[in-house]
Coordinates of C-alpha atoms and ligand atoms in Angstrom, one line a residue:
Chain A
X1 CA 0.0 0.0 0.0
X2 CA 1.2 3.5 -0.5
X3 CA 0.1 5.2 2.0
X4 CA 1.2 8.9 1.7
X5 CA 3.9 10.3 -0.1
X6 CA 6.2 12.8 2.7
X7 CA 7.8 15.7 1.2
X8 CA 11.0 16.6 2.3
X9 CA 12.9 20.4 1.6
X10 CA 9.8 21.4 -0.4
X11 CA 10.2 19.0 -3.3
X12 CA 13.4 17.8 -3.5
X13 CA 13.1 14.4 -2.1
X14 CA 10.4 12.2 -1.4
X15 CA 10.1 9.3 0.6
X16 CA 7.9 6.5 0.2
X17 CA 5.9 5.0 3.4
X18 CA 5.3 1.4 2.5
X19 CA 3.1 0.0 5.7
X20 CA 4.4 -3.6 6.5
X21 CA 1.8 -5.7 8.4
X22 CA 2.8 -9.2 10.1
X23 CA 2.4 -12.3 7.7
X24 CA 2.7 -10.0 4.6
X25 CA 3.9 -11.9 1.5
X26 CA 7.2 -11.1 0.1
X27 CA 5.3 -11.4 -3.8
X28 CA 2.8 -8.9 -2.7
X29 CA 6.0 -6.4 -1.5
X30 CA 7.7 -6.8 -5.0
X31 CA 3.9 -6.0 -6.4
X32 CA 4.3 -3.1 -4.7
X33 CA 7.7 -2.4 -5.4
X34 CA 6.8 -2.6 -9.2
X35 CA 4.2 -0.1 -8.9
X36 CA 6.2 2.0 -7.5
X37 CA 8.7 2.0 -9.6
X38 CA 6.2 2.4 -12.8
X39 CA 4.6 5.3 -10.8
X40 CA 7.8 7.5 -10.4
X41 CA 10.7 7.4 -12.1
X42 CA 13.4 10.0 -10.0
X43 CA 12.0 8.9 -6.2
X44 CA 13.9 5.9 -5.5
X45 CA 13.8 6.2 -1.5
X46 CA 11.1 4.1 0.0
X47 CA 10.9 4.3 3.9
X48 CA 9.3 1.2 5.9
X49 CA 6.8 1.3 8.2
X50 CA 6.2 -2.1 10.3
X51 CA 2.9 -2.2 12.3
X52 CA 1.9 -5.0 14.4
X53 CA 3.9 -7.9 16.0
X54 CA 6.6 -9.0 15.2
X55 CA 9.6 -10.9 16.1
X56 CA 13.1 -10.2 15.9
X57 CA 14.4 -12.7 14.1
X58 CA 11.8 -12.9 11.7
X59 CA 12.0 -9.1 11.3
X60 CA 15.8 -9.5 10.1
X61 CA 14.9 -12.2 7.7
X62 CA 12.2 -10.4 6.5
X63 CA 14.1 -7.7 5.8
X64 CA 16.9 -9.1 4.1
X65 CA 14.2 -10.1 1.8
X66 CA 12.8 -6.9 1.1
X67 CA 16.0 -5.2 0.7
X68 CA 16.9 -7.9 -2.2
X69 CA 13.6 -7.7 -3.3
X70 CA 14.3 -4.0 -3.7
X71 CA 17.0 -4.0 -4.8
X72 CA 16.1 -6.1 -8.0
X73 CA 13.7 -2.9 -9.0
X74 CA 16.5 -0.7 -8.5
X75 CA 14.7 1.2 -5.1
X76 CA 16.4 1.6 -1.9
X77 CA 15.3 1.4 1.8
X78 CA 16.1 4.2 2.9
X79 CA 14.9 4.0 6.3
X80 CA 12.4 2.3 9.1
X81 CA 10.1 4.8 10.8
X82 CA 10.1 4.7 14.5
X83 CA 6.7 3.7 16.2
X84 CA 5.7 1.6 19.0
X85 CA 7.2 -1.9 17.6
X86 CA 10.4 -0.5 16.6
X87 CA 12.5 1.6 19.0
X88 CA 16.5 0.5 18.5
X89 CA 18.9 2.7 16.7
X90 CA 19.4 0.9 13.4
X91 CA 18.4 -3.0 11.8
X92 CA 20.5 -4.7 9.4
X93 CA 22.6 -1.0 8.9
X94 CA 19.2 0.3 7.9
X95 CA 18.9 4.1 10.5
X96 CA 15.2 4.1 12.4
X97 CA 14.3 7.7 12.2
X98 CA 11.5 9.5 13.6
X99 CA 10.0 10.9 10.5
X100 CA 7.2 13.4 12.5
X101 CA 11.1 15.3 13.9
X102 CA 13.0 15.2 10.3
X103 CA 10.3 16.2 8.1
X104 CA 9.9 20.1 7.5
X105 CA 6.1 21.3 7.8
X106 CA 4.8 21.2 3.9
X107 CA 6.1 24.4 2.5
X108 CA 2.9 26.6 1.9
X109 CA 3.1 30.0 -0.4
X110 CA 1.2 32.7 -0.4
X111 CA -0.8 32.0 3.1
X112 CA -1.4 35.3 4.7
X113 CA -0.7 35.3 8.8
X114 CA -2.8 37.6 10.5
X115 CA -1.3 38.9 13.7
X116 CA -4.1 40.9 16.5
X117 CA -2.3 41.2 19.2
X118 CA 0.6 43.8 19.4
X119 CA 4.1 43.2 18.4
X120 CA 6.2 43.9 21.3
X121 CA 9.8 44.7 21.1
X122 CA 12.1 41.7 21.4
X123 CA 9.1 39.5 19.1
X124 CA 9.9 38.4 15.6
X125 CA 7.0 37.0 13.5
X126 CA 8.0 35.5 10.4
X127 CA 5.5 33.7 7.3
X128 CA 6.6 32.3 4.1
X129 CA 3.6 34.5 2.8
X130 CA 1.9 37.4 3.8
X131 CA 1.8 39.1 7.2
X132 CA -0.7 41.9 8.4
X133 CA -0.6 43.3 11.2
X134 CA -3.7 44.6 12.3
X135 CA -2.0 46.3 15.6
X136 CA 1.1 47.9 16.3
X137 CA 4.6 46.9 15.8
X138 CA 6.8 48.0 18.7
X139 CA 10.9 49.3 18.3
X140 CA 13.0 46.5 17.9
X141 CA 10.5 43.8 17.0
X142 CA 10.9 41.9 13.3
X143 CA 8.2 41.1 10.7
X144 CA 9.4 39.1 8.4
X145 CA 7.7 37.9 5.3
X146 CA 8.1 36.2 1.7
X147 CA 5.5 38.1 0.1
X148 CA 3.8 41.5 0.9
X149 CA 3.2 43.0 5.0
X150 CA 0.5 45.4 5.6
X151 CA 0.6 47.1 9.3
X152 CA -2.8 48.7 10.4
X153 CA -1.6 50.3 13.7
X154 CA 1.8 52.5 14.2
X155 CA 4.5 51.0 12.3
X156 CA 8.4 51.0 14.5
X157 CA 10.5 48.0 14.5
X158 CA 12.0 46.5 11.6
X159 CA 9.9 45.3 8.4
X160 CA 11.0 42.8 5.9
X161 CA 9.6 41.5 2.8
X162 CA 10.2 39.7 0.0
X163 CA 12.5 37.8 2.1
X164 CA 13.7 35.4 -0.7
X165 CA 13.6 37.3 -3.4
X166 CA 10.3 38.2 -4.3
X167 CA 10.8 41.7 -5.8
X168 CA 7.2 42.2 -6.3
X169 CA 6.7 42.4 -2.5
X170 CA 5.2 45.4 -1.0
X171 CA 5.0 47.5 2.4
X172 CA 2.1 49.2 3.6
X173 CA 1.9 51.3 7.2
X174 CA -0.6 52.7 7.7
X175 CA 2.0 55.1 10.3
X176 CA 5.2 55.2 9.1
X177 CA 8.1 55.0 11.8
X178 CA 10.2 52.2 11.8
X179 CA 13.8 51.5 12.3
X180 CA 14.4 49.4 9.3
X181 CA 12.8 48.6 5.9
X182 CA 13.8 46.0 3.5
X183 CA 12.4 44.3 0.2
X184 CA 13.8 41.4 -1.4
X185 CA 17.1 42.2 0.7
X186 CA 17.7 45.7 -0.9
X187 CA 17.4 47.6 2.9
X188 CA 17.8 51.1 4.3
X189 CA 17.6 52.0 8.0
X190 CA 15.6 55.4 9.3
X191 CA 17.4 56.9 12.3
X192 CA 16.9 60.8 12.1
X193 CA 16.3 61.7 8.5
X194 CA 13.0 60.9 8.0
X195 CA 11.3 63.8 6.0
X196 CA 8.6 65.1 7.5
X197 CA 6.1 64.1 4.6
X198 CA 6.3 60.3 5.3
X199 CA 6.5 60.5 9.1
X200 CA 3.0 58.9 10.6
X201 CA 1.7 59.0 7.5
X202 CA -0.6 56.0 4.8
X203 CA 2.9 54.7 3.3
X204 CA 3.7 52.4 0.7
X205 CA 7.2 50.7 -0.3
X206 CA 7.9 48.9 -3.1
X207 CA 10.9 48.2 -5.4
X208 CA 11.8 50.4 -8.7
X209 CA 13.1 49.5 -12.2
X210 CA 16.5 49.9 -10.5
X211 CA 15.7 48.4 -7.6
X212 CA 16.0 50.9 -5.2
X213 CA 13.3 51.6 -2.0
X214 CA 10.5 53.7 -3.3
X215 CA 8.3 55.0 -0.1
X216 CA 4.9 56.7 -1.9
X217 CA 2.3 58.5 0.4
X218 CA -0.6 57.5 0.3
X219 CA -2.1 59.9 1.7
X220 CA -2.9 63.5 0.8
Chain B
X1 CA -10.3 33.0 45.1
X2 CA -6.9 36.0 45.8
X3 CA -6.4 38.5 42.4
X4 CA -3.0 37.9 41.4
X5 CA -1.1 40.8 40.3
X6 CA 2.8 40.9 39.1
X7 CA 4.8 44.6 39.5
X8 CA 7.0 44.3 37.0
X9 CA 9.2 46.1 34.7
X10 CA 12.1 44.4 32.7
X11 CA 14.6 47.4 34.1
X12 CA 15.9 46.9 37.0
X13 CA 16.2 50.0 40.0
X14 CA 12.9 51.7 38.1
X15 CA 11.0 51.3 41.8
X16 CA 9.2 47.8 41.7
X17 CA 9.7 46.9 44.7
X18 CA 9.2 50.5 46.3
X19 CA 5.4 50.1 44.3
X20 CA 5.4 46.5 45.3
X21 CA 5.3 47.7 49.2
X22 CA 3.4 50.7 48.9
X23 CA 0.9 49.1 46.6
X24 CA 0.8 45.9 48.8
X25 CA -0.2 48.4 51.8
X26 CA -2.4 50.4 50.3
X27 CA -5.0 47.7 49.8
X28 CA -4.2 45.8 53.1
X29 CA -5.4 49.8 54.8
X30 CA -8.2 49.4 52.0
X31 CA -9.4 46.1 54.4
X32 CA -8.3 43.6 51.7
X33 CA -6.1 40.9 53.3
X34 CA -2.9 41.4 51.3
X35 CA 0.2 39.4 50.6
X36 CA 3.5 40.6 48.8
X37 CA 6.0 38.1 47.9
X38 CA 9.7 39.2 47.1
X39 CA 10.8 37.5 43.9
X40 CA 14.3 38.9 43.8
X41 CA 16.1 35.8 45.2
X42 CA 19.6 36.7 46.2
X43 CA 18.5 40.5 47.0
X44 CA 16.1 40.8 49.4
X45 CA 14.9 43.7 49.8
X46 CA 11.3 43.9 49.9
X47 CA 11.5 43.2 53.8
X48 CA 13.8 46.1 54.3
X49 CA 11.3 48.8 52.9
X50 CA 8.9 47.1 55.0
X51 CA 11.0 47.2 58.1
X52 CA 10.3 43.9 59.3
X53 CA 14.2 42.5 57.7
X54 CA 14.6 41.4 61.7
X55 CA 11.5 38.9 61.5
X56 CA 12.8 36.8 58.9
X57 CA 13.1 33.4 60.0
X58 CA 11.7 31.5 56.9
X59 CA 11.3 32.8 52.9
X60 CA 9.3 32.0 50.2
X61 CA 12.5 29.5 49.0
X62 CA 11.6 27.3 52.8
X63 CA 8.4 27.3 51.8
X64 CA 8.9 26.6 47.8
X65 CA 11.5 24.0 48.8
X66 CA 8.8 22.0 51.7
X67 CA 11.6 23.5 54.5
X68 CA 8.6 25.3 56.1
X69 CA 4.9 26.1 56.1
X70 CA 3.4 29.1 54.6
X71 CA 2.1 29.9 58.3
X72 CA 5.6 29.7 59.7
X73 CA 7.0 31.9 56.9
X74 CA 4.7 34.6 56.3
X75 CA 5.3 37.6 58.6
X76 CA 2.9 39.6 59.6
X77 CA 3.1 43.6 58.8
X78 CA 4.3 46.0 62.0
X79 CA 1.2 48.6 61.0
X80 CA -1.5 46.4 59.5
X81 CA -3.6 43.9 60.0
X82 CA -4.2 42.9 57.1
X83 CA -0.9 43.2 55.5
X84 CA 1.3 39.6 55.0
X85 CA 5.0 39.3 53.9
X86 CA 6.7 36.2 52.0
X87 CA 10.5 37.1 52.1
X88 CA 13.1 36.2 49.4
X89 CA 16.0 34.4 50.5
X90 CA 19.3 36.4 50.3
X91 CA 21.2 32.7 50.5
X92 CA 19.7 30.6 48.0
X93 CA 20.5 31.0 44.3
X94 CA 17.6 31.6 41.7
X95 CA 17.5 27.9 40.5
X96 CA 15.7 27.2 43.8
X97 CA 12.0 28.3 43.1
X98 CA 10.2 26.1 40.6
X99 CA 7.0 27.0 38.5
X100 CA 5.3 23.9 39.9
X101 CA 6.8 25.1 43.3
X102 CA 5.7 28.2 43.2
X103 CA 2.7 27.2 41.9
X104 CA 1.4 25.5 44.7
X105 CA 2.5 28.3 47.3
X106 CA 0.2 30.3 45.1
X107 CA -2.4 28.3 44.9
X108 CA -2.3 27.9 49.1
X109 CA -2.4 31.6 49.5
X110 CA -5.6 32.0 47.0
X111 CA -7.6 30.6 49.7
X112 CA -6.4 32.6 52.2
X113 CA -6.2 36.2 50.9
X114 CA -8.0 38.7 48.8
X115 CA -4.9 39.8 46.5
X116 CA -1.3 38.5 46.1
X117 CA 0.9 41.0 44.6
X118 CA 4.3 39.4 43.0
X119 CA 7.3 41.9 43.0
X120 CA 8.8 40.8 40.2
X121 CA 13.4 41.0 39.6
X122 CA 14.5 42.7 36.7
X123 CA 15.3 41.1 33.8
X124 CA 13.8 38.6 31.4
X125 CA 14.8 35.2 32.7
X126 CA 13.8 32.8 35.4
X127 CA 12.9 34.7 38.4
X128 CA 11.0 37.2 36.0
X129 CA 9.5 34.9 34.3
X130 CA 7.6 33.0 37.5
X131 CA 7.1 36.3 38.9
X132 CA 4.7 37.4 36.2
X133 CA 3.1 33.5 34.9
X134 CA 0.2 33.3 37.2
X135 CA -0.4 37.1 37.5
X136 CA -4.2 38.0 36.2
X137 CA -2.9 41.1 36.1
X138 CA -0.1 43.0 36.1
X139 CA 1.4 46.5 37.1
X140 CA 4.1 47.4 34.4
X141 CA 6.7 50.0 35.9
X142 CA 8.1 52.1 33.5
X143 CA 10.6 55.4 34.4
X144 CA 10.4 58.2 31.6
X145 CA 13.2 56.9 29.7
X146 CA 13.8 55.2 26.2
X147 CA 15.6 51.9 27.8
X148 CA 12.9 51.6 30.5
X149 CA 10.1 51.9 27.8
X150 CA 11.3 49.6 25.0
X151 CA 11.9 46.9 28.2
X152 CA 8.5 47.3 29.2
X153 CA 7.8 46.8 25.8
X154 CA 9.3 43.1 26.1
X155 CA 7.6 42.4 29.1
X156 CA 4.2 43.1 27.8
X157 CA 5.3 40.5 24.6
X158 CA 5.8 37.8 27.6
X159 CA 2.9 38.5 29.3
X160 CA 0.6 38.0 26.4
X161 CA 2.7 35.1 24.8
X162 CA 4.1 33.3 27.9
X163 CA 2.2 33.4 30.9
X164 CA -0.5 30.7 32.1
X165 CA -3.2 32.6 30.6
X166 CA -2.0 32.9 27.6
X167 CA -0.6 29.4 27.5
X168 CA -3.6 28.2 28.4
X169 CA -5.5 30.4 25.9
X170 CA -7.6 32.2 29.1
X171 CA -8.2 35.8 28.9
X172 CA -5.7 38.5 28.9
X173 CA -3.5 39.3 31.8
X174 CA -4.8 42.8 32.4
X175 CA -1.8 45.1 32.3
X176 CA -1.9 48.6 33.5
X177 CA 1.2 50.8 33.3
X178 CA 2.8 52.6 36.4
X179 CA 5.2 55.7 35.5
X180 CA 7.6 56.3 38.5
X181 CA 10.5 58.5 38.8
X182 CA 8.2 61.6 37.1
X183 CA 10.2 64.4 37.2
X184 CA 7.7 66.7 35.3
X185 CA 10.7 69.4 34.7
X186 CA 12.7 67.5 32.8
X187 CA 10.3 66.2 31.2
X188 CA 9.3 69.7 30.2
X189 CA 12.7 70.3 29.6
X190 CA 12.4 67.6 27.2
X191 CA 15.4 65.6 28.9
X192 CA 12.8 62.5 30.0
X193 CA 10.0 61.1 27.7
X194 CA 6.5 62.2 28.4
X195 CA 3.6 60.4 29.9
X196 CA 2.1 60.9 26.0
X197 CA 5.0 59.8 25.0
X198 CA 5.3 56.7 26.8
X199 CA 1.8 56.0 26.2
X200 CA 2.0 55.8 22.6
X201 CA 4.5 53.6 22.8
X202 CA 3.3 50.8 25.2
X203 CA -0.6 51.3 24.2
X204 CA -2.3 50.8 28.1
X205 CA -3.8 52.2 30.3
X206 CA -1.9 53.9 32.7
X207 CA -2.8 53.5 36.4
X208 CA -0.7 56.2 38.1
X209 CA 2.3 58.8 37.7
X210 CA 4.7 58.6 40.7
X211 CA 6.8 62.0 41.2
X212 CA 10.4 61.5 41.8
X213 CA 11.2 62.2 45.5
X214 CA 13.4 62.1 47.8
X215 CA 10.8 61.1 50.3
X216 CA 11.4 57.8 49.0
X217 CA 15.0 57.4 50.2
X218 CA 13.7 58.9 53.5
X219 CA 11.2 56.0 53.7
X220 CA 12.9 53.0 52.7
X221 CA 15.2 54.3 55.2
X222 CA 13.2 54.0 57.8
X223 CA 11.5 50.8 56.8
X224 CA 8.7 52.6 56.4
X225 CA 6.7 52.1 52.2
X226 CA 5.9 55.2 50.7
X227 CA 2.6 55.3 50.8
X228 CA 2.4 55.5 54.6
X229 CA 4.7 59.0 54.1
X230 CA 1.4 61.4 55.2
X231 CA 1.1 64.2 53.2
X232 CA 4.0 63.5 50.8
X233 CA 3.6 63.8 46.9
X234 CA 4.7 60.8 46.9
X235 CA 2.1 59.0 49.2
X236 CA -1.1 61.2 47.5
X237 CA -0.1 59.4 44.3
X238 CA 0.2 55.8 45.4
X239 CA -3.2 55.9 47.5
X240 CA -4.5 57.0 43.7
X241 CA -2.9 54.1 42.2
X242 CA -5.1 51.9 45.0
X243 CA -8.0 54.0 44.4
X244 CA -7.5 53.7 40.1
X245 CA -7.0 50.0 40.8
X246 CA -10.2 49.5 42.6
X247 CA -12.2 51.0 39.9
X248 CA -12.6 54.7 41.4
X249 CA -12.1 57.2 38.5
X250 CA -9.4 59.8 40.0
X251 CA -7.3 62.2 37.5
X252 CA -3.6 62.4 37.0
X253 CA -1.9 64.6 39.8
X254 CA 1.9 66.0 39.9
X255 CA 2.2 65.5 36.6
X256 CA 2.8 69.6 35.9
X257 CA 6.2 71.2 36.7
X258 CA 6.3 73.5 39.3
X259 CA 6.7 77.0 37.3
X260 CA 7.8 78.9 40.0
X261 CA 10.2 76.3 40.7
X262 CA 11.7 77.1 37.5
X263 CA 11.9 80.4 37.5
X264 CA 13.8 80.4 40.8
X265 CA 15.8 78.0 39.5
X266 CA 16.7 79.8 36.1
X267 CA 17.0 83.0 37.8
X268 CA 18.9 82.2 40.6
X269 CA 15.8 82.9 43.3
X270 CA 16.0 84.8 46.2
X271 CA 16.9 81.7 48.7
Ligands
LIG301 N1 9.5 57.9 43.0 C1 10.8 57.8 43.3 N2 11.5 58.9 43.6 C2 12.8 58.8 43.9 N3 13.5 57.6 44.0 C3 12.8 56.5 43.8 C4 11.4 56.5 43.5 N4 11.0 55.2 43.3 C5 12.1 54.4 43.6 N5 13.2 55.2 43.9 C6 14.5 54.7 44.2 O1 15.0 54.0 43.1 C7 15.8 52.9 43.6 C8 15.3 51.6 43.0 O2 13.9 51.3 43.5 P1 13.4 49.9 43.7 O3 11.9 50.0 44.1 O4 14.3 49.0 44.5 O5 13.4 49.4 42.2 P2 13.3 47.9 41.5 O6 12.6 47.1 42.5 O7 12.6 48.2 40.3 O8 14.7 47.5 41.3 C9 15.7 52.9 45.1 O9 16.9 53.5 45.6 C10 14.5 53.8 45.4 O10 14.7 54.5 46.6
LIG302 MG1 13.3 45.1 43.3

């Protein structure tokens, strides 16, 4: 059975489960292992997942078997998942891992977070997405985003989009005053020299043409 | 079932523990049976503005660590009734109080008393950090400075990410903000932040402006808190903070400069 399909490093990998159930036949496995190996072509790494009873000397055998058995179609065990029958280190050379601990959360784009409660100095939020802010953000607190951040209360702090790369990111304050402002790593920090035009006011930053910070009023 | 209230701050020497006493005895003299506990292991001091440093026998690290019983370690106030103390230990390092320790001392004195104020250390870490997790509320001391201010700041980002009620997804630790050390001339002078200032920054409600005095030295001197200074500027504006606290409406006082004390200063005065 394939039971899910675990991405690892948004995309680069994946991993196989294949669930392994006491007095499972070693034809219905290379079944499997055919399927699998029709199904997708780059992922070689199948992970194995024993549920239910089973003893230690059969496991071994039983193992050998699927590991030739694997072999023959080209795939490799790449590792047994840790659960409630299986707790040692490592079987036949073959690593137990804990899968839950060494997979990343699914990478998800463009999901907006939306923060209510104030963001204190010393507090970094970060989203691989959007961020708005529908409070303040205090001096020395981070935001931290992929895509575009919007903050609805004063503005202070440090406010970072685009984080990897995306030029196309935007900042919108509704009061500007922060300590640092960066898109898509081109940055400039406000100390003192904030003209008087932008200070407190509707702001909006974006990138130019030549990629330099562009802070537009958007208010009158 | 006691209120719990932290005095904190982040800062250290920006006068919790001068508000933790005066505070503490303004609702005892209110008729609330009151208990202050010194979290400021390794300091101690909290008994020393309360004068009763001599009675110490037991501390809230006894009691934490099952050395002694909450009756044989809280002391009771020289002036009032209704007033209890629960020293810190000056010995014992900070690793000794526990949250599940503390916890349970906390929970003990809920059955007992009508508020438990928490004077809080300085600093973000451990001591800090129990001081303010079981507060329901919390009285953030702030001087009219930028470091004082943006340290608030963080405690308020604790409060409402780290305590038990927000761990546990209860309501919000109501957090009102105290401004000590209000030295309304150089504030004018614009040498210290402003109570607008400081306000637009932190975003509560504050509960009181303390003027700086040196009425306070004279006190803790004397092992005497603040509040119980009659007639002092100092006293008049803690028995507000009480009254605020309680839910009386009472405006801001000593908040203006005094423009005559300027004027003598700038011209030299006829001593
Ligand atoms: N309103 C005030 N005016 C003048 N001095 C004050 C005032 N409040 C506190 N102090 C002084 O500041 C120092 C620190 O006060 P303390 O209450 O111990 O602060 P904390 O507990 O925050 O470290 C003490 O010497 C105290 O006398
Ligand atoms: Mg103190």
């Amino acid at each position: 059975m394939i039971r899910n399909n675990l991405k690892l490093n948004h995309g680069t990998f994946d991993y196989y489960v294949l669930q392994i159930t006491p007095g499972i036949k070693l034809e219905d496995i290379d079944n499997k292992f055919l399927h699998f190996k029709a199904m997708c072509e780059e992922n070689k790494n199948i992970v194995l997942d024993f549920s239910g009873e089973f003893d230690f000397a059969n496991l071994s055998n039983l193992l050998l078997d699927i590991n030739d058995t694997a072999r023959v179609h080209g795939l490799i065990i790449h590792s047994i998942m840790e659960n409630k029958c299986i707790k040692v280190h490592g079987i036949l050379g073959i690593p137990v891992i804990n899968l839950p601990n060494t997979t990343k959360i699914p990478h998800i784009y463009n999901r907006t977070l939306i923060v209510d409660e104030p963001v204190r100095s010393g507090i970094k939020i970060e989203n691989d997405g959007d961020i708005v802010v529908t409070t303040f953000v205090s001096d020395n607190a981070e935001i931290i985003a992929s895509g575009n951040i919007h903050i609805y209360g004063e503005a202070r702090g440090r406010i970072i989009a685009g984080i990897s790369g995306n030029k196309q990111s935007r900042i919108f304050m509704q009061s500007f005053n922060p300590e640092l402002i960066s898109i898509s790593g081109i940055y400039k920090t406000l100390e003192n020299e904030l003209p008087q035009n932008i200070m407190h006011k509707t702001v909006m930053i974006s990138l130019d043409d030549k990629d330099r910070l562009l802070l537009t009023p958007l208010t009158k | 079932m006691a209120k719990i209230i932290v005095i904190t701050s982040g800062k250290g020497g920006v006068g919790k523990t001068t508000t933790s006493a005066s505070f503490a005895t303004g609702l005892a003299l209110r008729g609330h049976k009151t208990v202050v506990i010194d979290f400021d292991i390794g300091l101690r001091n909290l008994d020393l503005i309360l004068g009763c440093e001599r009675r110490v026998v037991y501390d809230f690290v006894n009691v934490v660590q099952g050395e002694a019983t909450l009756h044989q370690a809280l002391i009771k106030d020289k002036n009032c009734d209704n007033l209890f103390i629960l020293a810190a230990s000056q010995t014992k390092d900070k690793e000794a109080l526990t949250q599940e320790g503390v916890g349970l001392v906390i929970e003990d004195l809920s059955k007992d008393f009508d508020y438990i104020v928490c004077d809080s250390p300085a600093g973000i870490e451990r001591g800090a950090f129990l001081a303010l997790y079981f507060a329901d509320e919390a009285i953030v001391v702030t001087n009219p400075e930028v470091s004082s201010v943006r340290d608030s700041d963080r405690i308020l980002g604790l409060l409402a990410s780290k305590s038990k009620r927000a761990v546990e997804g209860q309501d919000k630790i109501n957090a009102r903000l105290l401004i000590t050390r209000y030295n309304p001339a150089r504030v004018e002078s614009g040498e210290m932040l402003s109570i607008t200032d400081i306000e637009d920054i932190l975003r509560i409600p504050v509960v009181g402006v303390i003027p700086e005095s040196t009425d306070v030295l004279q006190a803790s001197n004397t092992g005497t808190p603040a509040i119980s200074l009659k007639g002092t500027d100092v006293s008049e504006a803690y028995c507000d903070v009480v009254s605020r606290f309680l839910g009386e409406n009472k405006p801001l006082r000593f908040t203006q400069a005094d423009k005559k004390g300027i004027f003598k200063r700038i011209f030299g005065g006829a001593r």
